Coordinates of C-alpha atoms and ligand atoms in Angstrom, one line a residue:
M1414 CA -207.9 116.4 -55.2
S1415 CA -209.2 117.7 -51.9
E1416 CA -206.8 115.7 -49.7
P1417 CA -204.0 117.9 -48.3
L1418 CA -200.6 116.6 -49.5
R1419 CA -198.0 115.3 -47.0
F1420 CA -194.4 114.4 -47.8
L1421 CA -191.6 112.7 -45.9
N1422 CA -188.9 115.5 -45.9
T1423 CA -185.3 114.1 -46.1
L1424 CA -184.1 117.3 -44.3
S1425 CA -186.4 117.0 -41.2
R1426 CA -186.8 113.2 -41.4
R1427 CA -190.5 113.8 -40.8
T1428 CA -193.7 113.6 -42.7
E1429 CA -195.0 117.1 -43.0
P1430 CA -198.0 118.8 -44.6
F1431 CA -197.1 120.5 -47.8
E1432 CA -197.7 124.2 -48.4
P1433 CA -195.8 126.2 -51.1
I1434 CA -194.1 129.5 -50.2
E1435 CA -196.3 131.3 -52.7
P1436 CA -199.9 130.0 -52.2
G1437 CA -201.0 127.9 -55.2
H1438 CA -197.6 127.9 -56.9
V1439 CA -194.9 125.2 -56.5
R1440 CA -191.3 125.9 -57.4
L1441 CA -189.8 122.5 -58.0
Y1442 CA -186.2 121.7 -58.9
T1443 CA -185.2 118.2 -60.1
C1444 CA -181.6 117.2 -60.7
G1445 CA -181.6 116.1 -64.3
P1446 CA -179.4 113.7 -66.2
T1447 CA -175.7 114.0 -66.7
V1448 CA -175.8 113.6 -70.5
Y1449 CA -172.8 111.2 -71.0
D1450 CA -174.8 108.0 -71.8
F1451 CA -178.3 106.7 -72.2
A1452 CA -180.4 106.8 -69.0
H1453 CA -180.8 103.4 -67.3
I1454 CA -184.0 102.2 -65.7
G1455 CA -182.8 103.3 -62.2
N1456 CA -182.4 106.9 -63.5
L1457 CA -185.8 106.6 -65.2
R1458 CA -187.4 105.4 -62.0
T1459 CA -186.4 108.7 -60.4
F1460 CA -187.7 110.8 -63.3
L1461 CA -191.0 108.9 -63.2
F1462 CA -191.3 109.6 -59.5
E1463 CA -190.8 113.3 -60.3
D1464 CA -193.5 113.0 -63.0
V1465 CA -196.0 111.5 -60.6
L1466 CA -195.0 114.2 -58.1
R1467 CA -195.6 117.0 -60.6
R1468 CA -198.9 115.6 -61.8
T1469 CA -200.1 115.1 -58.2
L1470 CA -199.3 118.7 -57.4
A1471 CA -201.2 119.8 -60.4
A1472 CA -204.1 117.5 -59.7
S1473 CA -204.3 119.1 -56.2
G1474 CA -204.7 122.5 -57.7
H1475 CA -201.2 123.9 -57.8
R1476 CA -199.5 125.6 -60.6
V1477 CA -196.1 124.0 -61.0
T1478 CA -192.9 125.6 -62.2
Q1479 CA -190.4 122.7 -62.6
V1480 CA -186.7 123.1 -63.6
M1481 CA -184.7 120.1 -64.6
N1482 CA -181.1 120.8 -65.4
L1483 CA -179.0 119.0 -68.1
T1484 CA -175.5 118.5 -66.8
D1485 CA -173.6 118.9 -70.1
I1486 CA -170.3 119.7 -68.4
D1487 CA -168.7 117.6 -65.7
D1488 CA -165.9 115.0 -65.3
K1489 CA -168.0 112.3 -67.1
T1490 CA -169.1 114.3 -70.1
I1491 CA -165.6 115.7 -70.6
R1492 CA -164.1 112.2 -70.4
G1493 CA -166.7 110.8 -72.9
A1494 CA -166.3 113.5 -75.5
A1495 CA -162.5 113.2 -75.3
A1496 CA -162.7 109.4 -75.7
E1497 CA -164.6 109.9 -79.0
G1498 CA -162.6 112.9 -80.1
I1499 CA -165.7 115.1 -80.6
S1500 CA -166.8 118.4 -79.2
L1501 CA -168.5 118.4 -75.8
R1502 CA -171.6 120.0 -77.5
A1503 CA -171.9 117.3 -80.2
Y1504 CA -171.3 114.6 -77.6
T1505 CA -173.9 115.9 -75.1
D1506 CA -176.5 116.8 -77.8
R1507 CA -176.7 113.1 -78.7
Y1508 CA -177.6 112.1 -75.2
I1509 CA -179.9 115.1 -74.6
E1510 CA -181.9 114.1 -77.7
A1511 CA -182.0 110.4 -76.5
F1512 CA -183.1 111.6 -73.0
F1513 CA -186.1 113.5 -74.4
A1514 CA -187.1 110.5 -76.6
D1515 CA -187.1 108.3 -73.5
L1516 CA -189.2 110.8 -71.6
D1517 CA -191.8 110.9 -74.4
T1518 CA -191.8 107.1 -74.7
L1519 CA -192.6 106.8 -70.9
R1520 CA -195.2 109.6 -71.1
V1521 CA -193.2 111.9 -68.8
E1522 CA -194.7 115.4 -68.9
R1523 CA -192.2 118.1 -69.8
A1524 CA -190.8 120.5 -67.2
E1525 CA -191.1 124.2 -67.7
H1526 CA -187.3 124.7 -68.0
Y1527 CA -184.4 122.4 -69.1
P1528 CA -181.3 124.6 -68.6
R1529 CA -178.0 123.4 -69.9
A1530 CA -175.2 124.0 -67.5
T1531 CA -173.0 125.5 -70.2
E1532 CA -175.5 128.2 -70.8
F1533 CA -175.4 129.5 -67.2
I1534 CA -171.7 130.0 -66.7
P1535 CA -171.9 133.7 -65.9
Q1536 CA -174.5 133.0 -63.1
M1537 CA -172.2 130.3 -61.7
V1538 CA -169.3 132.7 -61.6
E1539 CA -171.4 135.3 -59.9
L1540 CA -172.5 132.9 -57.3
V1541 CA -168.8 132.0 -56.5
E1542 CA -168.1 135.8 -56.3
R1543 CA -170.9 136.2 -53.7
L1544 CA -169.5 133.3 -51.7
S1545 CA -166.0 134.8 -51.8
A1546 CA -167.3 138.2 -50.7
R1547 CA -168.8 136.5 -47.6
G1548 CA -165.6 134.7 -46.8
H1549 CA -166.6 131.1 -47.7
T1550 CA -164.0 130.3 -50.4
Y1551 CA -160.3 130.1 -51.0
V1552 CA -158.1 129.7 -54.0
Q1553 CA -155.5 127.0 -54.5
D1554 CA -153.6 126.3 -57.7
G1555 CA -156.1 128.4 -59.7
S1556 CA -159.2 126.5 -58.4
T1557 CA -161.7 128.0 -56.0
Y1558 CA -162.9 125.8 -53.1
F1559 CA -165.8 126.1 -50.6
R1560 CA -164.5 126.1 -47.1
I1561 CA -166.9 123.9 -45.2
S1562 CA -165.8 125.1 -41.7
T1563 CA -167.4 128.5 -42.6
F1564 CA -170.9 126.8 -42.8
P1565 CA -171.8 125.3 -39.5
A1566 CA -175.1 123.7 -40.8
Y1567 CA -173.0 121.5 -43.2
G1568 CA -174.2 117.9 -42.8
R1569 CA -177.8 118.6 -41.8
L1570 CA -179.3 116.9 -44.8
S1571 CA -177.1 113.8 -45.0
G1572 CA -176.4 113.4 -41.3
I1573 CA -172.7 113.8 -41.9
D1574 CA -170.7 114.9 -38.8
P1575 CA -169.0 118.2 -39.7
D1576 CA -166.4 117.6 -37.0
Q1577 CA -164.9 114.9 -39.2
V1578 CA -164.0 117.5 -41.8
R1579 CA -160.2 117.9 -41.8
P1580 CA -159.6 121.7 -42.2
G1581 CA -157.9 122.5 -45.4
A1582 CA -158.3 119.0 -47.0
R1583 CA -159.8 119.4 -50.5
V1584 CA -161.5 117.3 -53.1
D1585 CA -161.6 118.1 -56.8
S1586 CA -163.7 115.3 -58.3
D1587 CA -167.4 115.9 -58.8
E1588 CA -168.4 112.7 -57.0
Y1589 CA -166.9 111.2 -53.9
E1590 CA -167.8 109.0 -50.9
K1591 CA -169.4 109.9 -47.6
E1592 CA -166.2 109.1 -45.7
D1593 CA -164.5 111.8 -47.8
V1594 CA -165.9 115.0 -46.4
R1595 CA -163.5 117.8 -47.5
D1596 CA -163.7 121.3 -48.9
F1597 CA -165.1 120.9 -52.4
V1598 CA -164.3 122.6 -55.6
L1599 CA -166.6 125.4 -56.9
W1600 CA -164.5 126.4 -59.9
K1601 CA -161.9 124.2 -61.4
A1602 CA -158.7 125.7 -62.9
A1603 CA -158.4 125.1 -66.7
K1604 CA -156.5 121.9 -67.6
P1605 CA -155.1 121.0 -71.0
G1606 CA -157.6 119.2 -73.1
E1607 CA -160.6 120.4 -71.0
P1608 CA -163.1 123.0 -72.0
A1609 CA -162.6 126.3 -70.1
W1610 CA -164.2 129.7 -69.8
D1611 CA -162.4 132.9 -69.1
S1612 CA -163.8 134.5 -66.0
A1613 CA -163.1 136.7 -63.0
L1614 CA -162.2 133.5 -61.2
G1615 CA -159.5 132.8 -63.8
P1616 CA -159.8 130.4 -66.8
G1617 CA -161.6 127.2 -65.8
R1618 CA -165.0 125.4 -65.5
P1619 CA -167.7 125.0 -62.9
G1620 CA -167.9 122.1 -60.5
W1621 CA -171.0 120.0 -60.8
H1622 CA -172.5 121.0 -57.5
L1623 CA -172.3 124.7 -58.3
E1624 CA -174.2 124.2 -61.5
C1625 CA -177.4 123.1 -59.8
S1626 CA -177.4 125.9 -57.2
A1627 CA -176.9 128.6 -59.8
M1628 CA -179.5 127.3 -62.2
A1629 CA -182.1 126.6 -59.5
M1630 CA -181.8 130.1 -57.9
T1631 CA -181.6 131.9 -61.3
L1632 CA -184.8 130.3 -62.6
L1633 CA -186.8 129.7 -59.4
G1634 CA -185.6 132.3 -56.9
E1635 CA -183.4 131.9 -53.7
S1636 CA -185.9 129.7 -51.8
L1637 CA -187.6 126.7 -53.4
D1638 CA -190.5 124.6 -52.3
I1639 CA -189.3 121.1 -53.4
H1640 CA -186.0 119.7 -54.5
T1641 CA -185.8 116.1 -55.7
G1642 CA -183.2 113.6 -56.8
G1643 CA -182.1 110.0 -56.2
V1644 CA -180.8 109.0 -52.7
D1645 CA -177.2 108.9 -54.1
N1646 CA -177.5 112.7 -54.7
I1647 CA -178.0 113.4 -50.9
F1648 CA -174.2 113.4 -50.3
P1649 CA -172.2 115.1 -51.5
H1650 CA -174.3 116.8 -54.2
H1651 CA -177.3 118.1 -52.3
E1652 CA -175.4 118.8 -49.1
N1653 CA -173.1 120.9 -51.2
E1654 CA -176.0 122.7 -53.0
I1655 CA -177.4 123.7 -49.6
A1656 CA -174.0 125.0 -48.4
Q1657 CA -173.3 127.0 -51.6
S1658 CA -176.8 128.5 -51.8
E1659 CA -177.4 129.3 -48.1
A1660 CA -173.9 130.6 -47.5
A1661 CA -174.5 133.0 -50.4
T1662 CA -178.0 134.2 -49.7
G1663 CA -178.4 133.7 -45.9
K1664 CA -181.9 132.3 -46.7
P1665 CA -183.2 128.7 -46.5
F1666 CA -182.5 127.1 -50.0
V1667 CA -185.2 124.4 -50.0
R1668 CA -188.1 123.6 -47.8
T1669 CA -188.8 120.0 -48.8
W1670 CA -186.2 117.5 -50.0
L1671 CA -187.5 114.3 -51.6
H1672 CA -185.3 111.4 -52.6
A1673 CA -186.1 108.3 -54.6
E1674 CA -184.6 105.0 -53.5
H1675 CA -182.4 102.8 -55.6
L1676 CA -183.7 100.3 -58.2
I1677 CA -182.2 96.8 -58.0
V1678 CA -182.6 94.1 -60.7
E1679 CA -183.8 90.6 -59.7
G1680 CA -182.6 91.3 -56.2
Q1681 CA -179.1 92.5 -57.2
K1682 CA -177.4 95.8 -57.6
M1683 CA -177.6 96.8 -61.3
A1684 CA -174.2 96.8 -62.9
K1685 CA -172.9 96.4 -66.4
S1686 CA -170.5 93.7 -65.1
L1687 CA -173.4 91.6 -63.8
G1688 CA -175.2 91.7 -67.2
N1689 CA -178.3 93.1 -65.5
F1690 CA -177.9 96.7 -66.6
F1691 CA -180.8 98.0 -68.7
T1692 CA -181.6 101.2 -70.6
L1693 CA -185.1 101.8 -71.9
R1694 CA -184.0 100.9 -75.4
D1695 CA -182.8 97.5 -74.1
L1696 CA -186.3 96.7 -72.8
L1697 CA -188.1 98.0 -75.9
E1698 CA -185.8 95.9 -78.1
R1699 CA -187.0 92.9 -76.1
G1700 CA -190.5 93.8 -77.1
H1701 CA -191.8 95.2 -73.8
D1702 CA -194.6 97.8 -73.8
P1703 CA -193.5 101.2 -72.6
V1704 CA -196.7 101.7 -70.7
A1705 CA -196.0 98.5 -68.8
I1706 CA -192.5 99.7 -68.0
R1707 CA -194.0 103.0 -66.7
Y1708 CA -196.5 101.0 -64.7
L1709 CA -193.8 98.9 -63.1
L1710 CA -191.5 101.8 -62.3
V1711 CA -194.3 103.9 -60.7
S1712 CA -195.9 101.0 -58.9
V1713 CA -193.5 101.0 -55.9
P1714 CA -193.6 104.1 -53.6
Y1715 CA -190.5 106.2 -54.3
R1716 CA -189.1 105.9 -50.8
Q1717 CA -188.8 102.1 -51.1
K1718 CA -186.2 100.1 -53.1
L1719 CA -187.7 98.9 -56.3
N1720 CA -186.8 95.3 -57.3
F1721 CA -187.1 95.3 -61.1
T1722 CA -187.9 91.7 -62.3
F1723 CA -189.1 90.4 -65.6
D1724 CA -191.9 88.7 -63.8
G1725 CA -192.9 92.1 -62.4
L1726 CA -192.8 93.5 -65.9
H1727 CA -195.2 90.8 -67.1
A1728 CA -197.5 91.4 -64.2
A1729 CA -197.4 95.2 -65.0
A1730 CA -198.4 94.3 -68.7
A1731 CA -201.3 92.2 -67.3
G1732 CA -202.4 95.1 -65.1
I1733 CA -202.4 97.4 -68.2
E1734 CA -204.3 94.8 -70.2
R1735 CA -206.9 94.5 -67.4
I1736 CA -207.5 98.3 -67.5
G1737 CA -207.8 98.3 -71.3
N1738 CA -210.1 95.3 -71.4
T1739 CA -212.4 96.7 -68.8
L1740 CA -212.6 100.1 -70.4
R1741 CA -213.3 98.6 -73.8
R1742 CA -216.0 96.3 -72.3
L1743 CA -217.5 99.3 -70.6
A1744 CA -217.4 101.3 -73.8
Y1745 CA -219.3 98.7 -75.8
T1746 CA -221.9 97.9 -73.2
P1747 CA -225.0 100.1 -73.3
A1748 CA -225.8 101.9 -70.0
A1749 CA -228.3 100.1 -67.7
T1750 CA -231.7 101.8 -68.0
A1751 CA -232.8 100.9 -64.4
D1752 CA -230.5 101.3 -61.4
G1753 CA -227.2 99.5 -62.2
A1754 CA -225.2 97.2 -60.1
L1755 CA -222.6 99.9 -59.3
A1756 CA -223.5 103.0 -57.3
A1757 CA -222.0 106.3 -58.3
A1758 CA -221.2 107.0 -54.7
D1759 CA -219.1 103.8 -54.6
V1760 CA -217.0 105.1 -57.5
D1761 CA -216.5 108.3 -55.7
V1762 CA -215.2 106.4 -52.7
A1763 CA -212.7 104.7 -55.0
I1764 CA -211.6 108.1 -56.4
A1765 CA -211.2 109.4 -52.8
E1766 CA -209.1 106.4 -51.9
F1767 CA -206.9 106.9 -55.0
D1768 CA -206.3 110.6 -54.1
A1769 CA -205.7 109.9 -50.4
A1770 CA -203.0 107.3 -51.2
L1771 CA -201.1 109.8 -53.4
A1772 CA -201.5 112.6 -50.9
D1773 CA -199.8 110.3 -48.4
D1774 CA -196.2 110.9 -49.6
L1775 CA -197.2 109.5 -53.1
N1776 CA -198.2 106.0 -52.0
T1777 CA -198.5 104.8 -55.6
A1778 CA -198.9 101.1 -54.6
R1779 CA -202.0 102.0 -52.5
S1780 CA -203.4 104.2 -55.3
L1781 CA -203.0 101.3 -57.8
G1782 CA -204.8 99.0 -55.3
A1783 CA -207.7 101.5 -55.5
V1784 CA -207.7 101.3 -59.3
H1785 CA -207.8 97.5 -59.3
S1786 CA -210.5 97.3 -56.7
L1787 CA -212.6 99.6 -58.9
L1788 CA -211.9 97.4 -62.0
T1789 CA -213.2 94.4 -60.0
R1790 CA -216.4 96.3 -59.1
I1791 CA -216.9 97.4 -62.7
N1792 CA -216.5 93.9 -64.1
Q1793 CA -218.8 92.4 -61.4
A1794 CA -221.5 95.1 -62.3
L1795 CA -221.1 94.4 -66.0
D1796 CA -221.6 90.6 -65.3
G1797 CA -224.8 91.5 -63.4
A1798 CA -227.3 94.3 -63.9
G1799 CA -224.9 96.6 -65.7
I1800 CA -223.9 100.2 -65.0
D1801 CA -226.3 103.1 -65.2
A1802 CA -225.4 106.4 -66.8
A1803 CA -224.8 108.3 -63.5
A1804 CA -222.3 105.7 -62.4
R1805 CA -220.7 105.6 -65.9
A1806 CA -220.0 109.3 -65.7
R1807 CA -218.2 108.8 -62.3
V1808 CA -216.2 105.9 -63.8
D1809 CA -215.1 108.1 -66.7
A1810 CA -214.0 110.8 -64.1
A1811 CA -212.1 108.1 -62.1
F1812 CA -210.1 107.0 -65.1
A1813 CA -209.5 110.5 -66.3
R1814 CA -207.9 111.0 -62.8
V1815 CA -205.8 107.9 -63.2
A1816 CA -204.7 109.0 -66.6
A1817 CA -203.8 112.5 -65.4
V1818 CA -201.7 111.4 -62.5
L1819 CA -200.3 107.8 -63.0
D1820 CA -200.9 107.8 -66.8
I1821 CA -201.1 104.1 -67.1
V1822 CA -204.4 103.9 -69.0
P1823 CA -203.4 102.1 -72.2
V1824 CA -205.5 104.2 -74.5
R1825 CA -205.0 107.8 -73.7
A1826 CA -207.8 110.3 -73.5
G1827 CA -208.0 112.1 -76.8
R1828 CA -207.8 109.7 -79.7
S1829 CA -205.1 109.7 -82.3
A1830 CA -205.7 110.4 -86.0
E1831 CA -204.9 106.7 -86.6
D1832 CA -207.6 105.7 -84.1
E1833 CA -210.1 107.9 -85.9
A1834 CA -209.1 106.3 -89.2
I1835 CA -209.5 102.8 -87.8
D1836 CA -213.0 103.8 -86.4
A1837 CA -213.9 105.0 -89.9
L1838 CA -212.9 101.8 -91.5
V1839 CA -214.7 99.7 -88.9
A1840 CA -217.9 101.8 -89.5
E1841 CA -217.5 101.3 -93.3
R1842 CA -217.2 97.6 -92.8
T1843 CA -220.3 97.5 -90.6
A1844 CA -222.2 99.3 -93.4
A1845 CA -220.8 96.9 -96.0
R1846 CA -222.0 93.9 -94.0
K1847 CA -225.4 95.4 -93.6
G1848 CA -225.5 95.9 -97.3
K1849 CA -224.3 92.3 -97.8
D1850 CA -221.1 93.5 -99.6
F1851 CA -219.0 90.8 -98.0
A1852 CA -216.1 91.3 -100.5
R1853 CA -215.7 94.8 -99.2
S1854 CA -216.1 93.9 -95.5
D1855 CA -213.6 91.1 -95.8
A1856 CA -211.1 93.4 -97.6
I1857 CA -211.4 95.9 -94.7
R1858 CA -210.9 93.2 -92.1
A1859 CA -207.8 92.0 -94.0
E1860 CA -206.4 95.5 -94.3
L1861 CA -206.8 96.2 -90.6
A1862 CA -205.3 92.8 -89.8
A1863 CA -202.2 93.7 -91.8
R1864 CA -201.9 96.8 -89.6
G1865 CA -202.1 94.7 -86.4
I1866 CA -205.8 95.5 -85.7
I1867 CA -208.0 92.7 -84.5
L1868 CA -211.8 93.0 -84.8
D1869 CA -214.4 91.3 -82.5
D1870 CA -218.0 91.3 -83.7
T1871 CA -220.1 91.5 -80.4
P1872 CA -223.8 91.8 -79.9
H1873 CA -223.3 95.5 -79.3
G1874 CA -221.3 96.1 -82.4
T1875 CA -217.7 95.6 -83.6
V1876 CA -214.9 96.2 -81.1
W1877 CA -211.3 96.5 -82.2
H1878 CA -208.0 96.2 -80.4
R1879 CA -204.3 96.2 -81.3
K1880 CA -202.6 92.9 -81.4
S1881 CA -200.3 92.7 -78.3
Ligands
ZN2656 ZN1 -178.2 118.7 -59.1

């Protein structure tokens, strides 16, 4: 991608050209899941935005070091483990495993690091000690709090007015409302029935906000290029991360903050009580294709609310099918020998438009528009004089780019062992038919049908596809 990247930075509220601190290397921190339940599709929308971000950075020539934390200790995980009467580790292991399974199903690339909060307790304690040494904390009833009045920049990210902070008022819960700006807890005193660590701060456990600051700075350094999350992380979570980190180091914590908007379902807020709350499993059980789910969740630019509807999911499935059908049709049509009906230069224009859309604060809707315009041109050319080898090579490059960044091409580059086995059987059937061994050719067709593989005998050979 030659287009320079631009992002709308939540901190400056402006669209800015992107340049990493270290040329060519992006340090990216993404708030990961709190592993107390299965991720819902709103969470997954944010993780997919971060996947497209990561892939866009890579496609534009950057090396990416991404850290995604796993919050395996906070109010919610402790409550969940206690309700089931099992250890925090056993409880969170279950949801960490499920989380990675969901990422794989949705083709999300792995980050470089997935730190578990419970494995970074010494670094968290050390960060609180640094804050204490600089006069930003106080202790009350065995818990250590961050004193907001010592950090004048508090509120810059979320637009909170720091004057509304009542000095000395404290909050102990990990999550609270915007109206509730108070000194927040860094280290919580041990309570009966809760896990606790012995430390220089006394027996206790970290607050959720502290976890991210400590893991981000340990693994990525004191100043990061990009920090992402959902809009509901802006306050208090990210505001508190900035306060803790910058008060300790005296350096800017993050250059660019990116936040994904909410997902709503059929126009309503997603809520278990409304019966419109979906995990990935719920959708797979209803028979929806994971690639279509990915397509739908990436199709709306991350800064816009995404209205998830089942009509939208069917439309996404149709979009995927259109890509698959066009690529299959292309694969089984010999290249035009004379000049084809599609110019290689026109394909390059489509690739440039795809790249330009993503470079524009990840405008995925516009990039998908470029993909569909190209599909139309390809089909028109195949209906007419065909596509010559030079244009074919550019089309292959275009879909390699689409697969690398949006990853919504139904058949992935690099064929599976099963695909190879099917190809071998199809080739054997073709040979059997040539040799008039119809018993064998029918047996192969039946065997493939039993595996959900449909064969179409075309003038250019036999084409197969999976039954949808
Ligand atoms: Zn976080």
